[in-house]
Amino acid sequence: MSAALRSIVTPTAIIRLVLGWGAFIAIQLTGSLLDPPVAGPVLVTALVVIVAVILVCAFGVVTEAEHLAGRLGDPYGTLVLTLSICLIEVILIAAVLLGPGDHATIARDSVMAVSMIILNAVVGLCLLVGGWRHGSMVHNRTGVSNYLSMIIVLVALAFAVPALIGSSGSYETWQEIPIIIATVGIYVFFLYRQMGPQAREFIEVDPRVAPGPSAPRTSPAEAAVGEGTEPQGIVEILSVHRLEIILRLALLVATVLPIVLLSHDMAALLDDGFGRLGAPVALSGVIIAMIVFLPETLTSVRAAWNGEIQRMSNLCHGAQVSTVGLTIPTVLVIGMLTDQRIVLAESPINLLLLGITLLVSITAFAGRRVTAVHGVAHLIIFVVFGLAIFA
């Protein structure tokens, strides 16, 4: 056990944890110095330090996620990173809702920012990088089709339907209950199918990266003890490597938490700085969302660089499904319990951009191969989203 612990909790991992949690504690202890308005040099210095610490921790998260992905295989490995980040983000949004003040649009603004970042900025960058390096890339069309079907239904329930059947952009109380049940139900059913009967529809199919009969076997979907033996199932892997998996999961979550906490502590500094520059307040929300999903972004880009386009889809599209599927029911339940109005209906421009995003996603992944051109199309949509924020 001690040898396994030393191989996982390395000096580098300990340094990352100390930096991350040390920076967070330091900010809490010096909170009065960072209360707006903050002196210009102090504001810039604090932002530089926070971003540097977040980057260090993000690389640690990527390392642990890749170890878990190698041990568990897809879709289980990528699901670990996706759910850990999404769950922490949901908890933080819930904490804002339960705090003082009126935060009726916090869930809408956060989820929309995350959606445009994941579906356009991250997916676009990954397709551009992967397509530039590998040319056209083959993906598992059935798995991606499942993701996109879920995304279309969930974002429609979140952003479009409330504007049509609700009141002032919010669901009525009697409407919220069936929406919560439907959202949670379809999300749980999707996870069951993804991790069970349809697991093979979320693994690599590109012959350049998909393990063949003579390729190294490192994931449970393809791994076998030897030639002619059956691949290990996820239950067997969890049983044999239980200690390693638990330790890596704990280390991953412990490294993710400072990233999310620091990014939210940074919100006041960004608002202060953007206020002085005359920039729109919504821009800080986009930047925070980008920082929160930085570990997933780095992992996705690295997968695309290696030509693992299905793993990129599992990370990006899976994160989108989890973000909407977890956040919307949570905030609606909190709204019902605390008698808060939750505004979900989006503006016409954001609905238009979201619709274009889904249309481009469908046309791009409906074909057998994706290319760098598809990536550029997604990046252009994200640029327009940025213009809409400033407009």
Short mmCIF file of C-alpha atoms in Angstrom, two decimals:
data_model
loop_
_atom_site.label_atom_id
_atom_site.label_comp_id
_atom_site.label_asym_id
_atom_site.label_seq_id
_atom_site.Cartn_x
_atom_site.Cartn_y
_atom_site.Cartn_z
CA MET A 1 0.00 0.00 0.00
CA SER A 2 2.83 2.41 0.85
CA ALA A 3 4.44 1.84 -2.57
CA ALA A 4 1.15 2.54 -4.36
CA LEU A 5 0.64 5.65 -2.26
CA ARG A 6 4.11 6.97 -3.10
CA SER A 7 3.59 6.36 -6.81
CA ILE A 8 0.35 8.37 -6.79
CA VAL A 9 0.91 11.06 -4.16
CA THR A 10 4.20 12.25 -5.64
CA PRO A 11 6.19 15.32 -4.50
CA THR A 12 4.87 17.18 -7.57
CA ALA A 13 1.28 16.35 -6.62
CA ILE A 14 1.89 17.53 -3.06
CA ILE A 15 3.39 20.82 -4.31
CA ARG A 16 0.31 21.40 -6.47
CA LEU A 17 -1.99 20.79 -3.53
CA VAL A 18 0.00 23.09 -1.27
CA LEU A 19 0.03 25.86 -3.89
CA GLY A 20 -3.69 25.54 -4.65
CA TRP A 21 -5.01 25.34 -1.13
CA GLY A 22 -2.36 27.73 0.19
CA ALA A 23 -3.43 30.40 -2.32
CA PHE A 24 -7.08 29.89 -1.41
CA ILE A 25 -6.40 30.16 2.34
CA ALA A 26 -4.21 33.21 1.80
CA ILE A 27 -7.00 34.97 -0.09
CA GLN A 28 -9.46 34.19 2.70
CA LEU A 29 -7.07 35.57 5.32
CA THR A 30 -6.40 38.76 3.34
CA GLY A 31 -9.97 39.21 2.17
CA SER A 32 -10.24 42.79 3.44
CA LEU A 33 -7.31 43.84 1.23
CA LEU A 34 -9.09 42.51 -1.84
CA ASP A 35 -12.48 44.09 -1.19
CA PRO A 36 -13.38 46.42 -4.08
CA PRO A 37 -12.22 48.96 -4.95
CA VAL A 38 -8.75 47.40 -5.00
CA ALA A 39 -5.61 49.38 -5.80
CA GLY A 40 -4.50 48.77 -9.38
CA PRO A 41 -1.12 47.11 -8.63
CA VAL A 42 -2.70 44.87 -5.97
CA LEU A 43 -5.51 43.85 -8.34
CA VAL A 44 -3.12 42.94 -11.18
CA THR A 45 -0.77 41.07 -8.84
CA ALA A 46 -3.60 39.08 -7.26
CA LEU A 47 -5.01 38.12 -10.67
CA VAL A 48 -1.59 37.03 -11.97
CA VAL A 49 -0.95 34.88 -8.89
CA ILE A 50 -4.40 33.29 -9.00
CA VAL A 51 -4.16 32.46 -12.71
CA ALA A 52 -0.65 31.01 -12.24
CA VAL A 53 -1.80 28.78 -9.38
CA ILE A 54 -4.84 27.67 -11.37
CA LEU A 55 -2.64 26.69 -14.31
CA VAL A 56 -0.35 24.63 -12.05
CA CYS A 57 -3.33 22.82 -10.52
CA ALA A 58 -4.95 22.33 -13.92
CA PHE A 59 -1.96 20.37 -15.19
CA GLY A 60 -2.21 18.18 -12.09
CA VAL A 61 -5.88 17.48 -12.80
CA VAL A 62 -5.06 16.57 -16.40
CA THR A 63 -2.37 14.16 -15.20
CA GLU A 64 -4.71 12.34 -12.81
CA ALA A 65 -7.52 12.28 -15.37
CA GLU A 66 -5.25 10.66 -17.94
CA HIS A 67 -4.10 8.04 -15.43
CA LEU A 68 -7.73 7.22 -14.62
CA ALA A 69 -8.71 7.17 -18.29
CA GLY A 70 -5.86 4.76 -18.99
CA ARG A 71 -6.91 2.51 -16.12
CA LEU A 72 -10.69 2.63 -16.58
CA GLY A 73 -10.90 3.21 -20.33
CA ASP A 74 -13.62 5.12 -22.14
CA PRO A 75 -16.27 6.18 -21.41
CA TYR A 76 -15.58 5.59 -17.71
CA GLY A 77 -12.26 7.43 -17.52
CA THR A 78 -13.41 10.63 -19.19
CA LEU A 79 -16.66 10.54 -17.22
CA VAL A 80 -14.72 10.85 -13.95
CA LEU A 81 -13.18 14.21 -14.88
CA THR A 82 -16.43 15.50 -16.40
CA LEU A 83 -18.59 14.67 -13.40
CA SER A 84 -16.08 15.90 -10.82
CA ILE A 85 -15.83 19.36 -12.40
CA CYS A 86 -19.56 19.63 -13.15
CA LEU A 87 -20.59 18.54 -9.66
CA ILE A 88 -18.31 21.13 -8.04
CA GLU A 89 -19.65 23.84 -10.37
CA VAL A 90 -23.23 22.87 -9.51
CA ILE A 91 -22.43 23.05 -5.79
CA LEU A 92 -20.95 26.53 -6.19
CA ILE A 93 -23.97 27.79 -8.16
CA ALA A 94 -26.21 26.35 -5.46
CA ALA A 95 -24.14 28.15 -2.80
CA VAL A 96 -24.66 31.46 -4.62
CA LEU A 97 -28.41 30.85 -4.81
CA LEU A 98 -28.57 30.08 -1.09
CA GLY A 99 -26.57 33.19 -0.22
CA PRO A 100 -27.79 36.76 0.22
CA GLY A 101 -29.01 38.86 -2.69
CA ASP A 102 -31.03 38.25 -5.83
CA HIS A 103 -29.43 35.74 -8.19
CA ALA A 104 -32.39 34.80 -10.39
CA THR A 105 -30.29 34.53 -13.57
CA ILE A 106 -27.09 32.96 -12.17
CA ALA A 107 -27.89 29.46 -13.46
CA ARG A 108 -28.95 30.70 -16.90
CA ASP A 109 -25.90 32.91 -17.35
CA SER A 110 -23.47 30.28 -16.06
CA VAL A 111 -24.83 27.38 -18.09
CA MET A 112 -25.09 29.47 -21.27
CA ALA A 113 -21.48 30.65 -20.90
CA VAL A 114 -20.31 27.08 -20.28
CA SER A 115 -22.36 25.82 -23.25
CA MET A 116 -20.84 28.29 -25.71
CA ILE A 117 -17.35 27.66 -24.36
CA ILE A 118 -17.60 23.87 -24.53
CA LEU A 119 -19.54 23.47 -27.78
CA ASN A 120 -17.75 26.20 -29.73
CA ALA A 121 -14.45 27.31 -28.17
CA VAL A 122 -13.20 23.94 -26.89
CA VAL A 123 -14.72 21.69 -29.58
CA GLY A 124 -13.67 24.16 -32.28
CA LEU A 125 -10.10 24.34 -31.00
CA CYS A 126 -9.89 20.54 -30.69
CA LEU A 127 -11.19 19.94 -34.23
CA LEU A 128 -8.82 22.57 -35.60
CA VAL A 129 -5.80 21.12 -33.76
CA GLY A 130 -6.68 17.50 -34.51
CA GLY A 131 -7.65 18.18 -38.12
CA TRP A 132 -4.54 20.23 -38.76
CA ARG A 133 -2.29 17.44 -37.42
CA HIS A 134 -4.14 14.32 -38.54
CA GLY A 135 -6.37 15.43 -41.43
CA SER A 136 -9.90 14.08 -41.36
CA MET A 137 -10.66 12.03 -38.24
CA VAL A 138 -13.14 9.19 -37.75
CA HIS A 139 -15.45 9.34 -34.74
CA ASN A 140 -18.00 6.94 -33.30
CA ARG A 141 -21.13 8.40 -34.88
CA THR A 142 -23.60 6.51 -32.69
CA GLY A 143 -22.02 7.78 -29.49
CA VAL A 144 -21.82 11.40 -30.67
CA SER A 145 -25.42 11.19 -31.92
CA ASN A 146 -26.50 10.14 -28.42
CA TYR A 147 -24.70 13.15 -26.93
CA LEU A 148 -26.18 15.63 -29.40
CA SER A 149 -29.70 14.25 -28.94
CA MET A 150 -29.39 14.74 -25.19
CA ILE A 151 -27.94 18.24 -25.58
CA ILE A 152 -30.75 19.38 -27.88
CA VAL A 153 -33.46 18.20 -25.49
CA LEU A 154 -31.79 19.52 -22.33
CA VAL A 155 -30.93 23.00 -23.64
CA ALA A 156 -34.43 23.35 -25.10
CA LEU A 157 -35.96 22.56 -21.70
CA ALA A 158 -33.52 24.95 -20.03
CA PHE A 159 -33.47 28.00 -22.29
CA ALA A 160 -36.29 27.94 -24.87
CA VAL A 161 -39.36 26.30 -23.31
CA PRO A 162 -39.57 28.67 -20.27
CA ALA A 163 -39.96 31.65 -22.62
CA LEU A 164 -42.94 30.00 -24.32
CA ILE A 165 -44.91 28.36 -21.53
CA GLY A 166 -43.59 30.09 -18.39
CA SER A 167 -44.00 33.54 -16.90
CA SER A 168 -41.36 36.30 -17.35
CA GLY A 169 -38.74 33.74 -18.37
CA SER A 170 -39.42 31.39 -15.44
CA TYR A 171 -41.32 28.14 -15.11
CA GLU A 172 -44.46 28.21 -13.00
CA THR A 173 -44.19 26.09 -9.86
CA TRP A 174 -46.54 23.44 -11.21
CA GLN A 175 -44.42 23.25 -14.38
CA GLU A 176 -41.11 22.90 -12.54
CA ILE A 177 -41.89 19.48 -11.05
CA PRO A 178 -42.38 17.62 -14.37
CA ILE A 179 -39.37 19.47 -15.86
CA ILE A 180 -37.18 18.36 -12.92
CA ILE A 181 -38.39 14.76 -13.20
CA ALA A 182 -37.92 14.72 -16.98
CA THR A 183 -34.42 16.23 -16.84
CA VAL A 184 -33.14 13.99 -14.06
CA GLY A 185 -34.82 10.93 -15.58
CA ILE A 186 -33.34 11.33 -19.06
CA TYR A 187 -29.90 12.16 -17.63
CA VAL A 188 -29.81 9.10 -15.35
CA PHE A 189 -31.06 6.88 -18.19
CA PHE A 190 -28.34 8.25 -20.47
CA LEU A 191 -25.61 7.55 -17.90
CA TYR A 192 -26.92 4.02 -17.39
CA ARG A 193 -26.82 3.32 -21.13
CA GLN A 194 -23.43 5.01 -21.57
CA MET A 195 -21.77 3.04 -18.79
CA GLY A 196 -23.62 -0.20 -19.48
CA PRO A 197 -25.21 -1.64 -22.62
CA GLN A 198 -23.95 1.10 -24.97
CA ALA A 199 -20.44 1.58 -23.54
CA ARG A 200 -18.76 0.40 -26.75
CA GLU A 201 -20.44 3.20 -28.69
CA PHE A 202 -18.21 5.71 -26.87
CA ILE A 203 -14.79 4.22 -27.65
CA GLU A 204 -12.36 5.14 -30.42
CA VAL A 205 -13.04 3.77 -33.90
CA ASP A 206 -10.39 5.62 -35.93
CA PRO A 207 -7.97 2.84 -37.01
CA ARG A 208 -5.03 5.17 -36.41
CA VAL A 209 -5.70 5.32 -32.65
CA ALA A 210 -8.14 2.50 -31.89
CA PRO A 211 -6.22 -0.47 -30.38
CA GLY A 212 -5.98 -3.41 -32.75
CA PRO A 213 -5.16 -7.05 -32.05
CA SER A 214 -1.45 -6.29 -31.73
CA ALA A 215 -1.71 -2.84 -30.17
CA PRO A 216 -0.89 -2.14 -26.54
CA ARG A 217 -3.91 -2.79 -24.35
CA THR A 218 -4.37 -0.20 -21.64
CA SER A 219 -8.12 0.28 -21.27
CA PRO A 220 -10.82 -2.09 -20.06
CA ALA A 221 -12.80 -1.90 -23.27
CA GLU A 222 -9.92 -3.52 -25.17
CA ALA A 223 -7.66 -4.86 -22.44
CA ALA A 224 -7.15 -8.55 -22.00
CA VAL A 225 -4.81 -10.53 -19.86
CA GLY A 226 -3.38 -12.24 -22.91
CA GLU A 227 -4.21 -13.24 -26.45
CA GLY A 228 -7.52 -14.99 -26.77
CA THR A 229 -8.83 -13.88 -23.37
CA GLU A 230 -11.88 -11.77 -22.69
CA PRO A 231 -11.46 -8.04 -21.91
CA GLN A 232 -11.74 -7.05 -18.30
CA GLY A 233 -15.08 -5.62 -17.25
CA ILE A 234 -15.40 -2.43 -15.25
CA VAL A 235 -16.45 -4.37 -12.13
CA GLU A 236 -13.31 -6.51 -12.30
CA ILE A 237 -11.10 -3.47 -12.83
CA LEU A 238 -12.65 -1.67 -9.84
CA SER A 239 -12.11 -4.77 -7.72
CA VAL A 240 -8.48 -5.37 -8.73
CA HIS A 241 -7.36 -1.72 -8.76
CA ARG A 242 -9.68 -0.36 -6.08
CA LEU A 243 -6.96 1.33 -3.99
CA GLU A 244 -5.30 3.06 -6.94
CA ILE A 245 -8.61 4.30 -8.33
CA ILE A 246 -9.79 5.66 -4.96
CA LEU A 247 -6.49 7.45 -4.34
CA ARG A 248 -6.42 9.00 -7.81
CA LEU A 249 -10.06 10.06 -7.53
CA ALA A 250 -9.39 11.72 -4.18
CA LEU A 251 -6.29 13.46 -5.54
CA LEU A 252 -8.17 14.63 -8.63
CA VAL A 253 -11.02 16.16 -6.61
CA ALA A 254 -8.57 17.71 -4.11
CA THR A 255 -6.74 19.37 -7.02
CA VAL A 256 -9.91 20.47 -8.83
CA LEU A 257 -11.44 22.19 -5.79
CA PRO A 258 -8.83 25.00 -5.52
CA ILE A 259 -9.31 25.77 -9.23
CA VAL A 260 -13.04 26.26 -8.85
CA LEU A 261 -12.81 28.08 -5.51
CA LEU A 262 -10.06 30.42 -6.70
CA SER A 263 -11.92 31.20 -9.93
CA HIS A 264 -14.98 32.27 -7.95
CA ASP A 265 -12.89 34.28 -5.49
CA MET A 266 -11.48 36.00 -8.55
CA ALA A 267 -14.95 37.10 -9.71
CA ALA A 268 -14.98 40.25 -7.55
CA LEU A 269 -11.53 41.24 -8.81
CA LEU A 270 -12.57 40.76 -12.43
CA ASP A 271 -15.79 42.71 -11.93
CA ASP A 272 -13.79 45.53 -10.35
CA GLY A 273 -11.23 45.55 -13.15
CA PHE A 274 -13.76 45.32 -15.98
CA GLY A 275 -15.84 48.04 -14.33
CA ARG A 276 -12.87 50.41 -14.51
CA LEU A 277 -12.27 49.46 -18.15
CA GLY A 278 -15.93 49.84 -19.07
CA ALA A 279 -16.17 46.20 -20.20
CA PRO A 280 -19.49 44.31 -19.89
CA VAL A 281 -20.06 42.54 -16.57
CA ALA A 282 -21.05 39.32 -18.40
CA LEU A 283 -17.47 39.02 -19.64
CA SER A 284 -16.25 38.08 -16.16
CA GLY A 285 -18.73 35.18 -16.07
CA VAL A 286 -17.36 33.86 -19.36
CA ILE A 287 -13.76 34.09 -18.15
CA ILE A 288 -14.61 32.34 -14.89
CA ALA A 289 -16.40 29.55 -16.79
CA MET A 290 -13.33 29.14 -19.02
CA ILE A 291 -11.08 28.85 -15.98
CA VAL A 292 -13.36 26.35 -14.23
CA PHE A 293 -13.27 24.09 -17.29
CA LEU A 294 -9.56 24.63 -17.96
CA PRO A 295 -8.55 21.08 -16.86
CA GLU A 296 -11.15 19.56 -19.18
CA THR A 297 -10.05 21.88 -21.98
CA LEU A 298 -6.41 20.86 -21.64
CA THR A 299 -7.33 17.17 -21.59
CA SER A 300 -9.58 17.58 -24.64
CA VAL A 301 -6.96 19.44 -26.67
CA ARG A 302 -4.36 16.83 -25.80
CA ALA A 303 -6.73 14.07 -26.90
CA ALA A 304 -7.34 15.88 -30.20
CA TRP A 305 -3.58 16.34 -30.66
CA ASN A 306 -3.22 12.56 -30.31
CA GLY A 307 -6.05 11.99 -32.79
CA GLU A 308 -8.42 10.62 -30.11
CA ILE A 309 -11.45 12.46 -31.43
CA GLN A 310 -13.98 10.21 -29.69
CA ARG A 311 -12.33 10.85 -26.33
CA MET A 312 -12.56 14.56 -27.10
CA SER A 313 -16.28 14.13 -27.74
CA ASN A 314 -16.71 12.16 -24.51
CA LEU A 315 -15.08 15.02 -22.60
CA CYS A 316 -16.72 18.00 -24.32
CA HIS A 317 -20.18 16.71 -25.22
CA GLY A 318 -20.29 14.71 -22.00
CA ALA A 319 -19.47 17.85 -20.00
CA GLN A 320 -22.27 19.73 -21.74
CA VAL A 321 -24.82 16.99 -20.99
CA SER A 322 -23.71 16.81 -17.35
CA THR A 323 -23.67 20.58 -16.87
CA VAL A 324 -27.24 21.08 -18.07
CA GLY A 325 -28.54 17.79 -16.69
CA LEU A 326 -27.22 18.51 -13.18
CA THR A 327 -27.53 22.29 -12.92
CA ILE A 328 -31.08 22.93 -14.10
CA PRO A 329 -32.83 20.43 -11.75
CA THR A 330 -30.66 21.59 -8.83
CA VAL A 331 -31.46 25.29 -9.20
CA LEU A 332 -35.15 24.60 -9.79
CA VAL A 333 -35.34 22.54 -6.59
CA ILE A 334 -33.53 25.28 -4.64
CA GLY A 335 -35.89 27.87 -6.13
CA MET A 336 -38.91 25.88 -5.00
CA LEU A 337 -37.55 25.32 -1.47
CA THR A 338 -36.47 28.94 -0.95
CA ASP A 339 -39.31 30.57 -2.87
CA GLN A 340 -36.91 32.19 -5.34
CA ARG A 341 -37.76 32.97 -8.93
CA ILE A 342 -35.34 31.20 -11.31
CA VAL A 343 -35.11 32.93 -14.69
CA LEU A 344 -34.00 30.47 -17.39
CA ALA A 345 -35.32 31.91 -20.68
CA GLU A 346 -32.47 33.23 -22.82
CA SER A 347 -32.24 36.36 -24.98
CA PRO A 348 -33.09 36.04 -28.70
CA ILE A 349 -29.45 36.49 -29.79
CA ASN A 350 -28.19 33.77 -27.44
CA LEU A 351 -30.96 31.41 -28.52
CA LEU A 352 -30.04 32.08 -32.15
CA LEU A 353 -26.35 31.40 -31.53
CA LEU A 354 -27.16 28.26 -29.54
CA GLY A 355 -29.39 27.02 -32.37
CA ILE A 356 -26.65 27.67 -34.94
CA THR A 357 -24.17 25.88 -32.67
CA LEU A 358 -26.35 22.77 -32.49
CA LEU A 359 -26.96 22.86 -36.25
CA VAL A 360 -23.23 23.04 -36.99
CA SER A 361 -22.57 20.26 -34.46
CA ILE A 362 -25.13 18.00 -36.09
CA THR A 363 -23.86 18.60 -39.63
CA ALA A 364 -20.22 18.22 -38.56
CA PHE A 365 -20.62 14.96 -36.64
CA ALA A 366 -23.29 13.45 -38.90
CA GLY A 367 -20.58 12.65 -41.41
CA ARG A 368 -18.13 9.82 -40.98
CA ARG A 369 -15.19 12.18 -40.49
CA VAL A 370 -14.63 15.59 -38.91
CA THR A 371 -12.04 18.09 -40.13
CA ALA A 372 -10.34 21.34 -39.22
CA VAL A 373 -12.96 23.24 -41.26
CA HIS A 374 -15.64 22.15 -38.79
CA GLY A 375 -13.44 23.47 -36.00
CA VAL A 376 -13.10 26.90 -37.63
CA ALA A 377 -16.90 27.11 -38.01
CA HIS A 378 -17.36 26.52 -34.27
CA LEU A 379 -14.68 29.06 -33.39
CA ILE A 380 -16.39 31.72 -35.53
CA ILE A 381 -19.63 31.17 -33.60
CA PHE A 382 -17.76 31.69 -30.34
CA VAL A 383 -16.29 34.95 -31.67
CA VAL A 384 -19.81 36.15 -32.52
CA PHE A 385 -20.93 35.18 -29.00
CA GLY A 386 -18.17 37.43 -27.67
CA LEU A 387 -19.38 40.27 -29.90
CA ALA A 388 -22.92 39.74 -28.58
CA ILE A 389 -21.67 40.13 -25.01
CA PHE A 390 -20.12 43.49 -25.82
CA ALA A 391 -23.22 44.54 -27.77
#
